[in-house]
Short mmCIF file of C-alpha atoms in Angstrom, two decimals:
data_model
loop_
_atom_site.label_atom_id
_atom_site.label_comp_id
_atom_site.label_asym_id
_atom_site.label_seq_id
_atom_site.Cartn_x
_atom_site.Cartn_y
_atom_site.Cartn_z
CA UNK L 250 -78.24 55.22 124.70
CA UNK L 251 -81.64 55.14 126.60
CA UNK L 252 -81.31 52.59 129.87
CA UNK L 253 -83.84 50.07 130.39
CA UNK L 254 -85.32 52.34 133.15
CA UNK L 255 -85.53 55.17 131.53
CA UNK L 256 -87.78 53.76 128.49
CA UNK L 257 -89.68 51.64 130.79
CA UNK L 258 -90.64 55.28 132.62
CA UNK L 259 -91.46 56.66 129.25
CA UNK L 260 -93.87 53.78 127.92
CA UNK L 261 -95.71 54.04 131.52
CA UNK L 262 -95.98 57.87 130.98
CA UNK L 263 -97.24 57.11 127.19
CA UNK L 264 -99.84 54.73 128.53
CA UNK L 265 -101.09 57.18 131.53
CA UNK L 266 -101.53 60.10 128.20
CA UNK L 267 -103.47 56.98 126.66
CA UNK L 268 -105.95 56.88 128.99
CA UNK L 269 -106.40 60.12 129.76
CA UNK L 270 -107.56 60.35 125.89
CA UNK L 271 -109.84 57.39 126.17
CA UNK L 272 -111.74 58.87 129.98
CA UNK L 273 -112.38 62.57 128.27
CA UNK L 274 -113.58 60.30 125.20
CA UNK L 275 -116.23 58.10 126.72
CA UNK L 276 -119.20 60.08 128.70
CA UNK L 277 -121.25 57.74 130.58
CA UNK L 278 -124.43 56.69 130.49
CA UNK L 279 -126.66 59.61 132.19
CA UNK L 280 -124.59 61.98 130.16
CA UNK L 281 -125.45 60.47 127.12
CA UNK L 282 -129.52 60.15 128.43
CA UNK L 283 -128.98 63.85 129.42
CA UNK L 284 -127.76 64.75 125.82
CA UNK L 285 -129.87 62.77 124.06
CA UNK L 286 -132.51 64.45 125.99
CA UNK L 287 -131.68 68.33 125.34
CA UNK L 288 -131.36 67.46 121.84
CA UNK L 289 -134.87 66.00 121.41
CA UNK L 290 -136.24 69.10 123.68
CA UNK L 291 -134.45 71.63 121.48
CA UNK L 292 -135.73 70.08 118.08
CA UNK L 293 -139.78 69.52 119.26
CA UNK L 294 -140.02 73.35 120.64
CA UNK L 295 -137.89 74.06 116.86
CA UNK L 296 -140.83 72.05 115.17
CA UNK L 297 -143.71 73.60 117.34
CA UNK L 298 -142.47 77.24 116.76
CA UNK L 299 -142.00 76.80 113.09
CA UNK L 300 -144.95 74.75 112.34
CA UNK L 301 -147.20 77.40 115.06
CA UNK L 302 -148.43 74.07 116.84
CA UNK L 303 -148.16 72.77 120.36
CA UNK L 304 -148.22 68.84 120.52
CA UNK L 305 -150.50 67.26 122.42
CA UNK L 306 -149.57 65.08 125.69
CA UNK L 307 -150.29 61.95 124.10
CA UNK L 308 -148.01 62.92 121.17
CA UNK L 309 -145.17 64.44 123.90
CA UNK L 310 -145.46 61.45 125.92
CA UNK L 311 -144.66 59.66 122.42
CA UNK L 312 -141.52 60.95 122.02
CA UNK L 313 -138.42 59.33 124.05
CA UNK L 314 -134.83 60.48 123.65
CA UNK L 315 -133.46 56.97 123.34
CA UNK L 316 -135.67 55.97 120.52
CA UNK L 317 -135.76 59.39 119.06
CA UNK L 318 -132.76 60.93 118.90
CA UNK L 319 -128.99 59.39 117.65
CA UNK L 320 -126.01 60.94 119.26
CA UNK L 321 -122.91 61.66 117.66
CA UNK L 322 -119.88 61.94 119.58
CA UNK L 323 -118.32 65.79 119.70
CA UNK L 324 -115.29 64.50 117.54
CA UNK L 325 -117.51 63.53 114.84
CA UNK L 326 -117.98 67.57 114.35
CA UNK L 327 -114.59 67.90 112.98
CA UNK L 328 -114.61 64.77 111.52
CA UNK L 329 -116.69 62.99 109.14
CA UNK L 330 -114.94 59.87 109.49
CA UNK L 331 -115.91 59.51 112.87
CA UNK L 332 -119.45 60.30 112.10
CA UNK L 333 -119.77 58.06 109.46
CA UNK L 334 -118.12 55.39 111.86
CA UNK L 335 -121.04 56.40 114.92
CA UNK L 336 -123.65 55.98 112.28
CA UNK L 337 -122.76 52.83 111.30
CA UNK L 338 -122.35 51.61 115.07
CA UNK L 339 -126.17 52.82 115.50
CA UNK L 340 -126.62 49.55 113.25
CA UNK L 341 -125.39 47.16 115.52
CA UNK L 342 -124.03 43.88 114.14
CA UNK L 343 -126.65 44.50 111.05
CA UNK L 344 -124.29 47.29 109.83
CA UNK L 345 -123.06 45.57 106.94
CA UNK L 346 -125.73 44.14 105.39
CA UNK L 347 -127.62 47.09 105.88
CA UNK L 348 -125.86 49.78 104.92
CA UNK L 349 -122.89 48.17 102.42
CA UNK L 350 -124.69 45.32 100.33
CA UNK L 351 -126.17 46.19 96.61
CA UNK L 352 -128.35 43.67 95.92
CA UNK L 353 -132.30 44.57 95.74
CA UNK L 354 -133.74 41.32 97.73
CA UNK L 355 -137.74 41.02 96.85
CA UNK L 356 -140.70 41.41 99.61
CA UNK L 357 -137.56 43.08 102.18
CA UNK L 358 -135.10 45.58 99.93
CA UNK L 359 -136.99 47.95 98.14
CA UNK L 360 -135.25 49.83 94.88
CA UNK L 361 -134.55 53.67 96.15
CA UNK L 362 -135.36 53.37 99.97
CA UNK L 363 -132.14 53.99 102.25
CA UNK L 364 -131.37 52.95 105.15
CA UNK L 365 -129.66 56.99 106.20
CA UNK L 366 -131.08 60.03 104.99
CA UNK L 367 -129.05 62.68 105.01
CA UNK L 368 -130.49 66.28 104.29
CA UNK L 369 -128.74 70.02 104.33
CA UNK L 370 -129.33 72.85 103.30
CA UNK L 371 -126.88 73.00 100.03
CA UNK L 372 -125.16 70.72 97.95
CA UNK L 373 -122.13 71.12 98.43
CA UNK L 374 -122.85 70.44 102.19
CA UNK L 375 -124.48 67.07 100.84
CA UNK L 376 -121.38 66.02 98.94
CA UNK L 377 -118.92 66.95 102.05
CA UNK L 378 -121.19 64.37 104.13
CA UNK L 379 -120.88 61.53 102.59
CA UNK L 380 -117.17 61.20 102.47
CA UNK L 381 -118.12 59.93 106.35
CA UNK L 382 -119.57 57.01 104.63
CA UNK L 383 -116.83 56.44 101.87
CA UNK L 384 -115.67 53.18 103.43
CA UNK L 385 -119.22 51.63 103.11
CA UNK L 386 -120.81 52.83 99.96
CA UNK L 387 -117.75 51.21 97.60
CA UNK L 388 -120.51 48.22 96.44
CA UNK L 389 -123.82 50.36 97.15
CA UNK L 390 -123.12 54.13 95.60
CA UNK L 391 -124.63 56.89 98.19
CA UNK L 392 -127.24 58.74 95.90
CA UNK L 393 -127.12 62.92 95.37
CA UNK L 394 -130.18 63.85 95.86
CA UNK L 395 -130.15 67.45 95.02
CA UNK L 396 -130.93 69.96 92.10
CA UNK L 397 -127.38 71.28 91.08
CA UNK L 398 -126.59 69.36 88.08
CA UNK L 399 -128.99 66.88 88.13
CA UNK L 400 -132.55 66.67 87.16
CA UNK L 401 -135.70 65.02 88.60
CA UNK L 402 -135.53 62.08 85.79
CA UNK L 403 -132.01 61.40 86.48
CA UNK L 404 -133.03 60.91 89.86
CA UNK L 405 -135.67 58.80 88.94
CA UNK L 406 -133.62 56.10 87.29
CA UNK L 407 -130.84 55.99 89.87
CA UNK L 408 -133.61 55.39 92.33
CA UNK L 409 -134.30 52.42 90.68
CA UNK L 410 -131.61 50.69 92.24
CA UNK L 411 -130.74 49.63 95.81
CA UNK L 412 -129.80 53.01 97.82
CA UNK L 413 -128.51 52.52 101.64
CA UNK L 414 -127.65 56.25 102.25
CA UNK L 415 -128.70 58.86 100.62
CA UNK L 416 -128.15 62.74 100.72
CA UNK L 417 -130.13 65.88 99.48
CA UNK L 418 -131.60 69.27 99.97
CA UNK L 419 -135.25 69.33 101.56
CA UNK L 420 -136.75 70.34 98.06
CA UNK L 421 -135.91 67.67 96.36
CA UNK L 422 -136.31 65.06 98.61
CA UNK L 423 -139.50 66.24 98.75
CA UNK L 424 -140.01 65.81 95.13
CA UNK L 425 -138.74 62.91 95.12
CA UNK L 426 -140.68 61.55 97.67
CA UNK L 427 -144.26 62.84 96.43
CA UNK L 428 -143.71 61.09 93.46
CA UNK L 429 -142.73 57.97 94.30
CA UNK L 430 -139.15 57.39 93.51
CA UNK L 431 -138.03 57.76 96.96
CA UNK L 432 -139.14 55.08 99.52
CA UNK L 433 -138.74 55.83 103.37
CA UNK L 434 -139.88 51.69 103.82
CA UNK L 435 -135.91 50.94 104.90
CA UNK L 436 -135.93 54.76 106.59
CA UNK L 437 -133.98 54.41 110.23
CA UNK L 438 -131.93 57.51 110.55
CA UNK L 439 -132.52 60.87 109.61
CA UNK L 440 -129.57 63.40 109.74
CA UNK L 441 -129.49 66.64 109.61
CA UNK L 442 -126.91 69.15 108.97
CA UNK L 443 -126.65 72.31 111.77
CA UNK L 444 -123.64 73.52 110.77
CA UNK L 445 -124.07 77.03 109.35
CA UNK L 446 -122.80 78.15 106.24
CA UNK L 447 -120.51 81.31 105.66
CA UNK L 448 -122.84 83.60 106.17
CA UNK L 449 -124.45 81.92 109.60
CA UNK L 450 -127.24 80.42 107.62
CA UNK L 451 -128.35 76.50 108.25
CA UNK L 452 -131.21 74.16 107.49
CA UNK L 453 -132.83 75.63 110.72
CA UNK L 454 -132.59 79.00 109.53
CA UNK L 455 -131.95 79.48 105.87
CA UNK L 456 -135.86 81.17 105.18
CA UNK L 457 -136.84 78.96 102.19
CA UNK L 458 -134.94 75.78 102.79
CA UNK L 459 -136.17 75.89 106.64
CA UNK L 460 -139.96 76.32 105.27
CA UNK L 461 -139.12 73.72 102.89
CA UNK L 462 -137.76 71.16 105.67
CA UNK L 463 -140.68 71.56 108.09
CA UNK L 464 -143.03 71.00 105.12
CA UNK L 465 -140.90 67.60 104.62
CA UNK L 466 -140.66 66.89 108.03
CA UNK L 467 -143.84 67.55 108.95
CA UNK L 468 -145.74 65.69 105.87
CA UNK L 469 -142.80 62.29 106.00
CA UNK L 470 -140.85 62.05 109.22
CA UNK L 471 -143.08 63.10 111.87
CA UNK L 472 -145.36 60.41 112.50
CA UNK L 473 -142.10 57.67 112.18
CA UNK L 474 -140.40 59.73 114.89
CA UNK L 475 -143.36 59.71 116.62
CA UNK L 476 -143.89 55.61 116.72
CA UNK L 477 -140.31 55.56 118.02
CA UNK L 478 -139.29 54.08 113.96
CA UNK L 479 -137.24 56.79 113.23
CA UNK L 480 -134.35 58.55 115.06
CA UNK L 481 -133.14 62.17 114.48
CA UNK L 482 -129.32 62.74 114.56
CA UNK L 483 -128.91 66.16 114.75
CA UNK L 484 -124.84 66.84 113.43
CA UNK L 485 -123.32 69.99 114.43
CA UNK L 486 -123.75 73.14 116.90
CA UNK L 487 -127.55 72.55 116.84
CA UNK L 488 -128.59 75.04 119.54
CA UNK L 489 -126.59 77.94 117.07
CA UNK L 490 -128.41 76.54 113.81
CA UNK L 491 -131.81 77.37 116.26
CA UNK L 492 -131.22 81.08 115.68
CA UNK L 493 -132.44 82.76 112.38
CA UNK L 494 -130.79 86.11 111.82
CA UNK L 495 -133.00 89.13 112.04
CA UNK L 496 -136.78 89.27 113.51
CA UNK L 497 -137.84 86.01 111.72
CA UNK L 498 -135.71 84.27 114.30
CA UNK L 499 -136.82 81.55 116.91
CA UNK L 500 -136.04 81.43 120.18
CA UNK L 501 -134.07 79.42 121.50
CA UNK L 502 -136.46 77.05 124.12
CA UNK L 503 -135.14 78.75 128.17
CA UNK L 504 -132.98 75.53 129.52
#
């Protein structure tokens, strides 16, 4: 039989374990601005050395981390759960109504414009993603957005419903896009998928799917990021996805 001082003693030590979890949990608020930061230097000298541009100082001066760039915590690496759950906290109290509710409203909700667009560099990568977002697309369905299995005008008419989140690969979004039957109108986060497949490939470095993303990027996304209307959330071991095997490679930007 435990005595009352012995389980009082063990409830103290289970609350000190407690909050150790929550302080190695919770960086503070120059560690976030310092994070946020790195990221959005990492991705602009990514877009400059892929694209063979340097932006100019207006454009640089343009770009802030906090209205640029959506951190994830590092849990949400190993779990999409907890992505999907710092996603929908980017939101704020909106969260619901923005990214849950399936009713088209005229003049505000457009048919086929999310809210989150997710894009990777295979389907299967695209599928895996959304399960982050299970718990809020039960009313709203997440739409595919990829070739395997699905054509253009299958696309087409899905997009003619209300879409919060959405998920392809950069080639057909494109499509998609240039054609009318994806809107970016609702367009507040765009995520993209580092982590590398099994043979160290990613969106960053994958030759034709990393051609085909700056082309997308480059042509949609960059003038939103630019007017601080869209942020980037860059999921995974970005600064590995930065390095292409063999010569084609980029560098990764000197810290």
């Amino acid at each position: 039989m435990v005595s009352e001082k012995g389980k009082r003693n063990r409830d103290q030590d289970q609350d000190r374990r407690k909050t150790k979890k929550k302080k190695r949990k919770a960086p503070n608020d120059h560690e976030k601005k310092e994070g946020a930061s790195e990221q959005l230097r990492f991705f602009v000298e990514q877009f400059q050395a892929a694209n063979d541009v340097q932006l100019s100082s207006l454009e640089s001066e343009s770009l802030k981390a906090d209205t640029c760039i959506l951190e994830v915590s590092q849990d949400a690496d190993s779990d999409v759960k907890i992505f999907g759950k710092n996603i929908k906290a980017a939101f704020g109290a909106s969260w619901k109504e923005v990214l849950c509710e399936g009713q088209l409203i005229e003049g505000k909700i457009n048919a086929g414009s999310p809210a989150v667009l997710i894009l990777s560099a295979s389907a299967l990568r695209c599928i895996h993603l959304l399960r982050g977002f299970r718990s809020m697309t039960k009313e709203c369905h997440a739409a595919k957005l990829f070739s395997k299995h699905m054509k253009v005008e299958e696309h087409v008419s899905l997009l003619k419903n209300r879409v919060n989140i959405a998920s392809g690969t950069p080639s057909r979004i494109k499509k998609l896009i240039d054609i009318e039957a994806l809107g970016l109108s609702r367009l507040q986060v765009l995520l993209l998928d580092m982590h590398p497949d099994v043979k160290g490939y990613s969106l960053f470095t994958l030759p034709q799917v990393r051609d085909e993303f700056w082309d997308l990027f480059k042509n949609y996304f960059y003038q939103p990021m630019i007017k601080g209307d869209l942020r980037i959330c860059l999921y995974g071991p970005y600064q590995l996805a930065g390095r292409l095997k063999g010569k084609q490679g980029l560098p990764l930007p000197d810290k």
